[in-house]
GROMACS .gro file of N, CA and C in nm:
model
  384
    1MET      N    1   1.086  -1.074   0.496
    1MET     CA    2   1.016  -1.158   0.454
    1MET      C    3   1.032  -1.212   0.333
    2GLN      N    4   0.973  -1.384   0.273
    2GLN     CA    5   1.020  -1.334   0.169
    2GLN      C    6   0.850  -1.343   0.040
    3GLN      N    7   0.837  -1.309  -0.030
    3GLN     CA    8   0.788  -1.269  -0.141
    3GLN      C    9   0.704  -1.355  -0.208
    4MET      N   10   0.584  -1.350  -0.186
    4MET     CA   11   0.488  -1.473  -0.267
    4MET      C   12   0.466  -1.480  -0.397
    5THR      N   13   0.522  -1.540  -0.463
    5THR     CA   14   0.503  -1.578  -0.608
    5THR      C   15   0.375  -1.591  -0.600
    6ALA      N   16   0.391  -1.532  -0.783
    6ALA     CA   17   0.211  -1.472  -0.835
    6ALA      C   18   0.147  -1.559  -0.841
    7GLU      N   19   0.155  -1.688  -0.889
    7GLU     CA   20   0.150  -1.837  -0.903
    7GLU      C   21   0.118  -1.882  -0.755
    8LYS      N   22   0.179  -1.912  -0.651
    8LYS     CA   23   0.101  -1.892  -0.475
    8LYS      C   24   0.010  -1.821  -0.473
    9GLN      N   25   0.026  -1.743  -0.526
    9GLN     CA   26  -0.078  -1.608  -0.431
    9GLN      C   27  -0.232  -1.661  -0.537
   10ARG      N   28  -0.155  -1.669  -0.629
   10ARG     CA   29  -0.336  -1.768  -0.725
   10ARG      C   30  -0.431  -1.851  -0.707
   11GLU      N   31  -0.323  -1.993  -0.679
   11GLU     CA   32  -0.337  -2.091  -0.599
   11GLU      C   33  -0.391  -2.065  -0.392
   12LEU      N   34  -0.334  -1.982  -0.343
   12LEU     CA   35  -0.390  -1.943  -0.161
   12LEU      C   36  -0.509  -1.904  -0.255
   13GLY      N   37  -0.541  -1.800  -0.356
   13GLY     CA   38  -0.720  -1.753  -0.347
   13GLY      C   39  -0.796  -1.860  -0.385
   14ALA      N   40  -0.763  -1.883  -0.492
   14ALA     CA   41  -0.840  -2.030  -0.574
   14ALA      C   42  -0.880  -2.115  -0.454
   15ALA      N   43  -0.800  -2.178  -0.331
   15ALA     CA   44  -0.896  -2.287  -0.227
   15ALA      C   45  -0.955  -2.150  -0.228
   16GLY      N   46  -0.984  -2.077  -0.149
   16GLY     CA   47  -1.000  -1.973  -0.046
   16GLY      C   48  -1.151  -1.949  -0.076
   17LEU      N   49  -1.156  -1.939  -0.228
   17LEU     CA   50  -1.226  -1.889  -0.285
   17LEU      C   51  -1.299  -1.952  -0.307
   18ARG      N   52  -1.265  -2.143  -0.351
   18ARG     CA   53  -1.401  -2.248  -0.312
   18ARG      C   54  -1.462  -2.216  -0.187
   19ALA      N   55  -1.327  -2.209  -0.040
   19ALA     CA   56  -1.445  -2.202   0.104
   19ALA      C   57  -1.502  -2.120   0.171
   20TYR      N   58  -1.484  -1.962   0.062
   20TYR     CA   59  -1.534  -1.927   0.084
   20TYR      C   60  -1.690  -1.916   0.166
   21PRO      N   61  -1.745  -1.916  -0.007
   21PRO     CA   62  -1.906  -1.886   0.017
   21PRO      C   63  -1.981  -1.994   0.052
   22ASN      N   64  -1.898  -2.152   0.097
   22ASN     CA   65  -1.966  -2.245   0.247
   22ASN      C   66  -1.975  -2.129   0.370
   23VAL      N   67  -1.860  -2.139   0.335
   23VAL     CA   68  -1.848  -1.982   0.508
   23VAL      C   69  -1.974  -1.911   0.517
   24ALA      N   70  -1.992  -1.812   0.412
   24ALA     CA   71  -2.093  -1.710   0.347
   24ALA      C   72  -2.150  -1.788   0.370
   25GLN      N   73  -2.329  -1.917   0.305
   25GLN     CA   74  -2.344  -1.972   0.319
   25GLN      C   75  -2.376  -2.005   0.450
   26ALA      N   76  -2.349  -2.057   0.552
   26ALA     CA   77  -2.309  -2.077   0.716
   26ALA      C   78  -2.382  -1.984   0.822
   27TRP      N   79  -2.307  -1.898   0.733
   27TRP     CA   80  -2.319  -1.793   0.863
   27TRP      C   81  -2.410  -1.688   0.789
   28GLY      N   82  -2.479  -1.759   0.675
   28GLY     CA   83  -2.636  -1.658   0.599
   28GLY      C   84  -2.651  -1.507   0.589
   29LEU      N   85  -2.536  -1.485   0.503
   29LEU     CA   86  -2.489  -1.406   0.463
   29LEU      C   87  -2.537  -1.371   0.332
   30THR      N   88  -2.602  -1.241   0.237
   30THR     CA   89  -2.656  -1.198   0.201
   30THR      C   90  -2.523  -1.188   0.083
   31GLU      N   91  -2.556  -1.180   0.000
   31GLU     CA   92  -2.404  -1.184  -0.115
   31GLU      C   93  -2.344  -1.041  -0.055
   32SER      N   94  -2.378  -0.933  -0.133
   32SER     CA   95  -2.337  -0.826  -0.096
   32SER      C   96  -2.271  -0.790   0.136
   33GLN      N   97  -2.330  -0.828   0.148
   33GLN     CA   98  -2.224  -0.916   0.273
   33GLN      C   99  -2.132  -0.951   0.312
   34ALA      N  100  -2.118  -1.108   0.161
   34ALA     CA  101  -2.006  -1.178   0.119
   34ALA      C  102  -1.921  -1.034   0.108
   35ALA      N  103  -1.996  -1.009  -0.022
   35ALA     CA  104  -1.886  -0.908  -0.078
   35ALA      C  105  -1.772  -0.838   0.022
   36ARG      N  106  -1.849  -0.744   0.051
   36ARG     CA  107  -1.805  -0.610   0.195
   36ARG      C  108  -1.718  -0.727   0.247
   37LEU      N  109  -1.745  -0.867   0.332
   37LEU     CA  110  -1.611  -0.881   0.460
   37LEU      C  111  -1.462  -0.954   0.319
   38LEU      N  112  -1.491  -0.900   0.199
   38LEU     CA  113  -1.411  -0.954   0.146
   38LEU      C  114  -1.348  -0.832   0.102
   39GLY      N  115  -1.390  -0.661   0.095
   39GLY     CA  116  -1.315  -0.566  -0.015
   39GLY      C  117  -1.357  -0.595  -0.128
   40THR      N  118  -1.442  -0.603  -0.141
   40THR     CA  119  -1.534  -0.545  -0.338
   40THR      C  120  -1.594  -0.600  -0.388
   41PRO      N  121  -1.701  -0.517  -0.445
   41PRO     CA  122  -1.722  -0.524  -0.541
   41PRO      C  123  -1.834  -0.624  -0.545
   42GLU      N  124  -1.972  -0.630  -0.522
   42GLU     CA  125  -2.054  -0.791  -0.560
   42GLU      C  126  -2.009  -0.868  -0.664
   43SER      N  127  -2.020  -0.762  -0.829
   43SER     CA  128  -2.050  -0.867  -0.940
   43SER      C  129  -1.862  -0.947  -0.912
   44THR      N  130  -1.758  -0.837  -0.892
   44THR     CA  131  -1.668  -0.871  -0.901
   44THR      C  132  -1.624  -1.092  -0.796
   45TYR      N  133  -1.706  -1.018  -0.682
   45TYR     CA  134  -1.765  -1.153  -0.558
   45TYR      C  135  -1.841  -1.251  -0.701
   46ARG      N  136  -1.911  -1.242  -0.699
   46ARG     CA  137  -1.961  -1.295  -0.758
   46ARG      C  138  -1.906  -1.371  -0.894
   47ARG      N  139  -1.881  -1.352  -0.968
   47ARG     CA  140  -1.693  -1.339  -1.077
   47ARG      C  141  -1.618  -1.468  -1.084
   48TRP      N  142  -1.573  -1.445  -0.884
   48TRP     CA  143  -1.433  -1.467  -0.843
   48TRP      C  144  -1.520  -1.636  -0.820
   49LYS      N  145  -1.675  -1.603  -0.729
   49LYS     CA  146  -1.752  -1.744  -0.735
   49LYS      C  147  -1.744  -1.839  -0.749
   50ARG      N  148  -1.792  -1.789  -0.978
   50ARG     CA  149  -1.808  -1.847  -1.013
   50ARG      C  150  -1.686  -1.933  -1.109
   51GLN      N  151  -1.611  -1.935  -1.079
   51GLN     CA  152  -1.449  -1.926  -1.136
   51GLN      C  153  -1.322  -1.948  -1.077
   52PRO      N  154  -1.331  -1.974  -0.898
   52PRO     CA  155  -1.220  -1.914  -0.794
   52PRO      C  156  -1.017  -1.929  -0.862
   53GLU      N  157  -1.073  -2.011  -0.997
   53GLU     CA  158  -0.920  -2.064  -1.057
   53GLU      C  159  -0.864  -1.882  -1.113
   54ARG      N  160  -0.970  -1.880  -1.147
   54ARG     CA  161  -0.948  -1.729  -1.262
   54ARG      C  162  -0.837  -1.619  -1.184
   55ALA      N  163  -0.913  -1.576  -1.116
   55ALA     CA  164  -0.992  -1.456  -0.980
   55ALA      C  165  -0.801  -1.404  -1.018
   56SER      N  166  -0.772  -1.327  -0.918
   56SER     CA  167  -0.638  -1.223  -0.965
   56SER      C  168  -0.689  -1.125  -0.785
   57LEU      N  169  -0.614  -1.241  -0.703
   57LEU     CA  170  -0.652  -1.186  -0.563
   57LEU      C  171  -0.526  -1.100  -0.548
   58ASP      N  172  -0.521  -0.950  -0.476
   58ASP     CA  173  -0.420  -0.900  -0.429
   58ASP      C  174  -0.395  -0.972  -0.254
   59VAL      N  175  -0.276  -0.893  -0.211
   59VAL     CA  176  -0.225  -0.903  -0.084
   59VAL      C  177  -0.378  -0.871  -0.006
   60ASN      N  178  -0.435  -0.721  -0.004
   60ASN     CA  179  -0.557  -0.748   0.117
   60ASN      C  180  -0.688  -0.821   0.068
   61HIS      N  181  -0.700  -0.865  -0.022
   61HIS     CA  182  -0.842  -0.993  -0.049
   61HIS      C  183  -0.745  -1.121   0.039
   62LEU      N  184  -0.682  -1.178  -0.006
   62LEU     CA  185  -0.585  -1.294   0.127
   62LEU      C  186  -0.552  -1.306   0.199
   63GLU      N  187  -0.539  -1.152   0.256
   63GLU     CA  188  -0.540  -1.119   0.443
   63GLU      C  189  -0.722  -1.144   0.514
   64ARG      N  190  -0.782  -1.099   0.375
   64ARG     CA  191  -0.927  -1.094   0.464
   64ARG      C  192  -1.003  -1.261   0.401
   65LEU      N  193  -0.965  -1.299   0.351
   65LEU     CA  194  -1.027  -1.436   0.323
   65LEU      C  195  -0.917  -1.533   0.443
   66SER      N  196  -0.803  -1.506   0.455
   66SER     CA  197  -0.754  -1.581   0.586
   66SER      C  198  -0.783  -1.560   0.674
   67LEU      N  199  -0.799  -1.433   0.749
   67LEU     CA  200  -0.861  -1.398   0.886
   67LEU      C  201  -1.027  -1.458   0.886
   68ILE      N  202  -1.111  -1.456   0.762
   68ILE     CA  203  -1.261  -1.487   0.760
   68ILE      C  204  -1.246  -1.649   0.811
   69LEU      N  205  -1.187  -1.786   0.717
   69LEU     CA  206  -1.156  -1.873   0.746
   69LEU      C  207  -1.073  -1.912   0.862
   70GLY      N  208  -1.044  -1.828   0.951
   70GLY     CA  209  -0.966  -1.856   1.084
   70GLY      C  210  -1.080  -1.839   1.140
   71ILE      N  211  -1.134  -1.725   1.136
   71ILE     CA  212  -1.234  -1.715   1.184
   71ILE      C  213  -1.360  -1.782   1.230
   72TYR      N  214  -1.372  -1.878   1.096
   72TYR     CA  215  -1.494  -1.954   1.086
   72TYR      C  216  -1.482  -2.090   1.173
   73LYS      N  217  -1.285  -2.084   1.179
   73LYS     CA  218  -1.265  -2.218   1.240
   73LYS      C  219  -1.277  -2.263   1.374
   74ASN      N  220  -1.222  -2.107   1.365
   74ASN     CA  221  -1.209  -2.078   1.606
   74ASN      C  222  -1.347  -2.089   1.643
   75LEU      N  223  -1.445  -2.096   1.587
   75LEU     CA  224  -1.570  -2.061   1.573
   75LEU      C  225  -1.635  -2.288   1.614
   76HIS      N  226  -1.569  -2.241   1.499
   76HIS     CA  227  -1.630  -2.419   1.499
   76HIS      C  228  -1.524  -2.554   1.602
   77ILE      N  229  -1.390  -2.470   1.663
   77ILE     CA  230  -1.304  -2.498   1.786
   77ILE      C  231  -1.431  -2.523   1.909
   78LEU      N  232  -1.407  -2.356   1.967
   78LEU     CA  233  -1.512  -2.290   2.036
   78LEU      C  234  -1.593  -2.349   2.078
   79LEU      N  235  -1.742  -2.412   1.963
   79LEU     CA  236  -1.831  -2.378   1.983
   79LEU      C  237  -1.840  -2.526   1.922
   80PRO      N  238  -1.848  -2.634   1.994
   80PRO     CA  239  -1.806  -2.767   1.859
   80PRO      C  240  -2.000  -2.740   1.875
   81ARG      N  241  -2.143  -2.708   1.862
   81ARG     CA  242  -2.242  -2.771   1.848
   81ARG      C  243  -2.207  -2.635   1.628
   82GLU      N  244  -2.252  -2.720   1.552
   82GLU     CA  245  -2.219  -2.637   1.412
   82GLU      C  246  -2.314  -2.515   1.495
   83ASP      N  247  -2.458  -2.547   1.512
   83ASP     CA  248  -2.550  -2.423   1.478
   83ASP      C  249  -2.574  -2.319   1.566
   84ALA      N  250  -2.468  -2.381   1.687
   84ALA     CA  251  -2.384  -2.276   1.770
   84ALA      C  252  -2.242  -2.178   1.762
   85ALA      N  253  -2.184  -2.255   1.641
   85ALA     CA  254  -2.091  -2.181   1.605
   85ALA      C  255  -2.113  -2.061   1.473
   86ASP      N  256  -2.213  -2.136   1.350
   86ASP     CA  257  -2.256  -2.043   1.270
   86ASP      C  258  -2.292  -1.922   1.274
   87THR      N  259  -2.421  -1.926   1.454
   87THR     CA  260  -2.492  -1.813   1.436
   87THR      C  261  -2.448  -1.767   1.584
   88TRP      N  262  -2.320  -1.741   1.571
   88TRP     CA  263  -2.279  -1.682   1.675
   88TRP      C  264  -2.217  -1.524   1.665
   89VAL      N  265  -2.219  -1.511   1.542
   89VAL     CA  266  -2.159  -1.387   1.421
   89VAL      C  267  -2.280  -1.303   1.435
   90LYS      N  268  -2.447  -1.412   1.404
   90LYS     CA  269  -2.564  -1.231   1.413
   90LYS      C  270  -2.580  -1.232   1.550
   91ARG      N  271  -2.581  -1.280   1.671
   91ARG     CA  272  -2.549  -1.258   1.775
   91ARG      C  273  -2.456  -1.166   1.816
   92PRO      N  274  -2.574  -1.112   1.907
   92PRO     CA  275  -2.573  -1.022   1.997
   92PRO      C  276  -2.438  -1.044   2.100
   93ASN      N  277  -2.325  -0.916   2.143
   93ASN     CA  278  -2.229  -0.954   2.235
   93ASN      C  279  -2.213  -0.873   2.350
   94ALA      N  280  -2.244  -0.972   2.413
   94ALA     CA  281  -2.194  -0.787   2.613
   94ALA      C  282  -2.028  -0.768   2.546
   95ASN      N  283  -1.997  -0.856   2.511
   95ASN     CA  284  -1.780  -0.824   2.529
   95ASN      C  285  -1.787  -0.685   2.428
   96PRO      N  286  -1.746  -0.601   2.522
   96PRO     CA  287  -1.666  -0.453   2.473
   96PRO      C  288  -1.672  -0.428   2.370
   97LEU      N  289  -1.487  -0.543   2.349
   97LEU     CA  290  -1.575  -0.554   2.152
   97LEU      C  291  -1.608  -0.513   2.040
   98PHE      N  292  -1.732  -0.593   2.109
   98PHE     CA  293  -1.815  -0.558   2.003
   98PHE      C  294  -1.986  -0.452   2.011
   99GLU      N  295  -1.953  -0.364   2.184
   99GLU     CA  296  -2.041  -0.267   2.226
   99GLU      C  297  -2.199  -0.308   2.185
  100GLN      N  298  -2.257  -0.404   2.255
  100GLN     CA  299  -2.371  -0.493   2.234
  100GLN      C  300  -2.412  -0.488   2.020
  101GLN      N  301  -2.279  -0.506   1.972
  101GLN     CA  302  -2.338  -0.524   1.866
  101GLN      C  303  -2.351  -0.627   1.813
  102THR      N  304  -2.357  -0.729   1.727
  102THR     CA  305  -2.327  -0.892   1.682
  102THR      C  306  -2.153  -0.887   1.620
  103PRO      N  307  -2.084  -0.954   1.619
  103PRO     CA  308  -1.923  -0.961   1.559
  103PRO      C  309  -1.932  -0.931   1.399
  104LEU      N  310  -2.073  -0.976   1.420
  104LEU     CA  311  -2.131  -0.938   1.212
  104LEU      C  312  -2.060  -0.774   1.180
  105GLU      N  313  -2.194  -0.756   1.277
  105GLU     CA  314  -2.148  -0.620   1.222
  105GLU      C  315  -2.034  -0.474   1.216
  106ARG      N  316  -1.914  -0.588   1.326
  106ARG     CA  317  -1.823  -0.525   1.340
  106ARG      C  318  -1.696  -0.560   1.239
  107MET      N  319  -1.713  -0.680   1.175
  107MET     CA  320  -1.691  -0.651   1.082
  107MET      C  321  -1.680  -0.665   0.917
  108LEU      N  322  -1.867  -0.663   0.908
  108LEU     CA  323  -1.873  -0.590   0.842
  108LEU      C  324  -1.855  -0.384   0.811
  109SER      N  325  -1.777  -0.352   0.833
  109SER     CA  326  -1.743  -0.189   0.934
  109SER      C  327  -1.709  -0.211   0.771
  110GLY      N  328  -1.608  -0.290   0.705
  110GLY     CA  329  -1.544  -0.277   0.628
  110GLY      C  330  -1.357  -0.265   0.574
  111GLN      N  331  -1.368  -0.274   0.762
  111GLN     CA  332  -1.219  -0.270   0.786
  111GLN      C  333  -1.114  -0.362   0.769
  112VAL      N  334  -0.993  -0.383   0.774
  112VAL     CA  335  -0.991  -0.543   0.774
  112VAL      C  336  -0.911  -0.538   0.899
  113ALA      N  337  -0.918  -0.433   1.038
  113ALA     CA  338  -0.840  -0.415   1.149
  113ALA      C  339  -1.023  -0.429   1.185
  114ASP      N  340  -1.131  -0.441   1.155
  114ASP     CA  341  -1.220  -0.497   1.235
  114ASP      C  342  -1.226  -0.707   1.208
  115LEU      N  343  -1.232  -0.731   1.130
  115LEU     CA  344  -1.112  -0.884   1.123
  115LEU      C  345  -1.086  -0.912   1.187
  116VAL      N  346  -0.930  -0.799   1.221
  116VAL     CA  347  -0.891  -0.868   1.264
  116VAL      C  348  -0.857  -0.906   1.418
  117ALA      N  349  -0.972  -0.752   1.515
  117ALA     CA  350  -0.988  -0.789   1.603
  117ALA      C  351  -1.072  -0.903   1.667
  118VAL      N  352  -1.142  -0.921   1.582
  118VAL     CA  353  -1.239  -1.039   1.582
  118VAL      C  354  -1.170  -1.143   1.595
  119ARG      N  355  -1.096  -1.199   1.497
  119ARG     CA  356  -0.978  -1.292   1.522
  119ARG      C  357  -0.919  -1.304   1.584
  120GLN      N  358  -0.827  -1.218   1.675
  120GLN     CA  359  -0.787  -1.199   1.748
  120GLN      C  360  -0.801  -1.233   1.889
  121HIS      N  361  -1.012  -1.215   1.923
  121HIS     CA  362  -1.082  -1.201   1.987
  121HIS      C  363  -1.059  -1.375   2.058
  122LEU      N  364  -1.089  -1.424   1.914
  122LEU     CA  365  -1.132  -1.564   1.968
  122LEU      C  366  -1.025  -1.669   1.960
  123ASP      N  367  -0.901  -1.606   1.929
  123ASP     CA  368  -0.771  -1.676   1.947
  123ASP      C  369  -0.726  -1.696   2.023
  124GLY      N  370  -0.746  -1.554   2.152
  124GLY     CA  371  -0.778  -1.570   2.317
  124GLY      C  372  -0.818  -1.608   2.380
  125ALA      N  373  -0.928  -1.632   2.342
  125ALA     CA  374  -1.087  -1.792   2.400
  125ALA      C  375  -1.030  -1.892   2.345
  126ARG      N  376  -0.937  -1.882   2.315
  126ARG     CA  377  -0.871  -2.076   2.266
  126ARG      C  378  -0.733  -2.061   2.317
  127GLY      N  379  -0.723  -1.956   2.428
  127GLY     CA  380  -0.571  -1.958   2.443
  127GLY      C  381  -0.470  -1.906   2.388
  128TRP      N  382  -0.494  -1.836   2.280
  128TRP     CA  383  -0.354  -1.836   2.216
  128TRP      C  384  -0.290  -1.701   2.233
   0.00000   0.00000   0.00000
């Protein structure tokens, strides 16, 4: 697999960070929750949010951004009503994947694997 250049990594990070605060707002996340999903301290998240072009994201942060943006997109495809798509992450879910918790609680565990699990669940619902 080809190594990503630092410039390309910075471009992708900036683009993701410009979109991510809108997702966090749509989902009704606190700054603390938004930072936790990205796997970063709140102060770093606030700095990145103010100046996404200057953010220095590593591969872990880029993966998290990609997963979160993919989850958001899947929800808006599966649930065309905006309010239904945006509140899905905060509604208790009977699927065994969530064990009666909300998808957000699962994603906030801090592990990338939990973001992957939610993304795969939604990809499966889309038939992927």
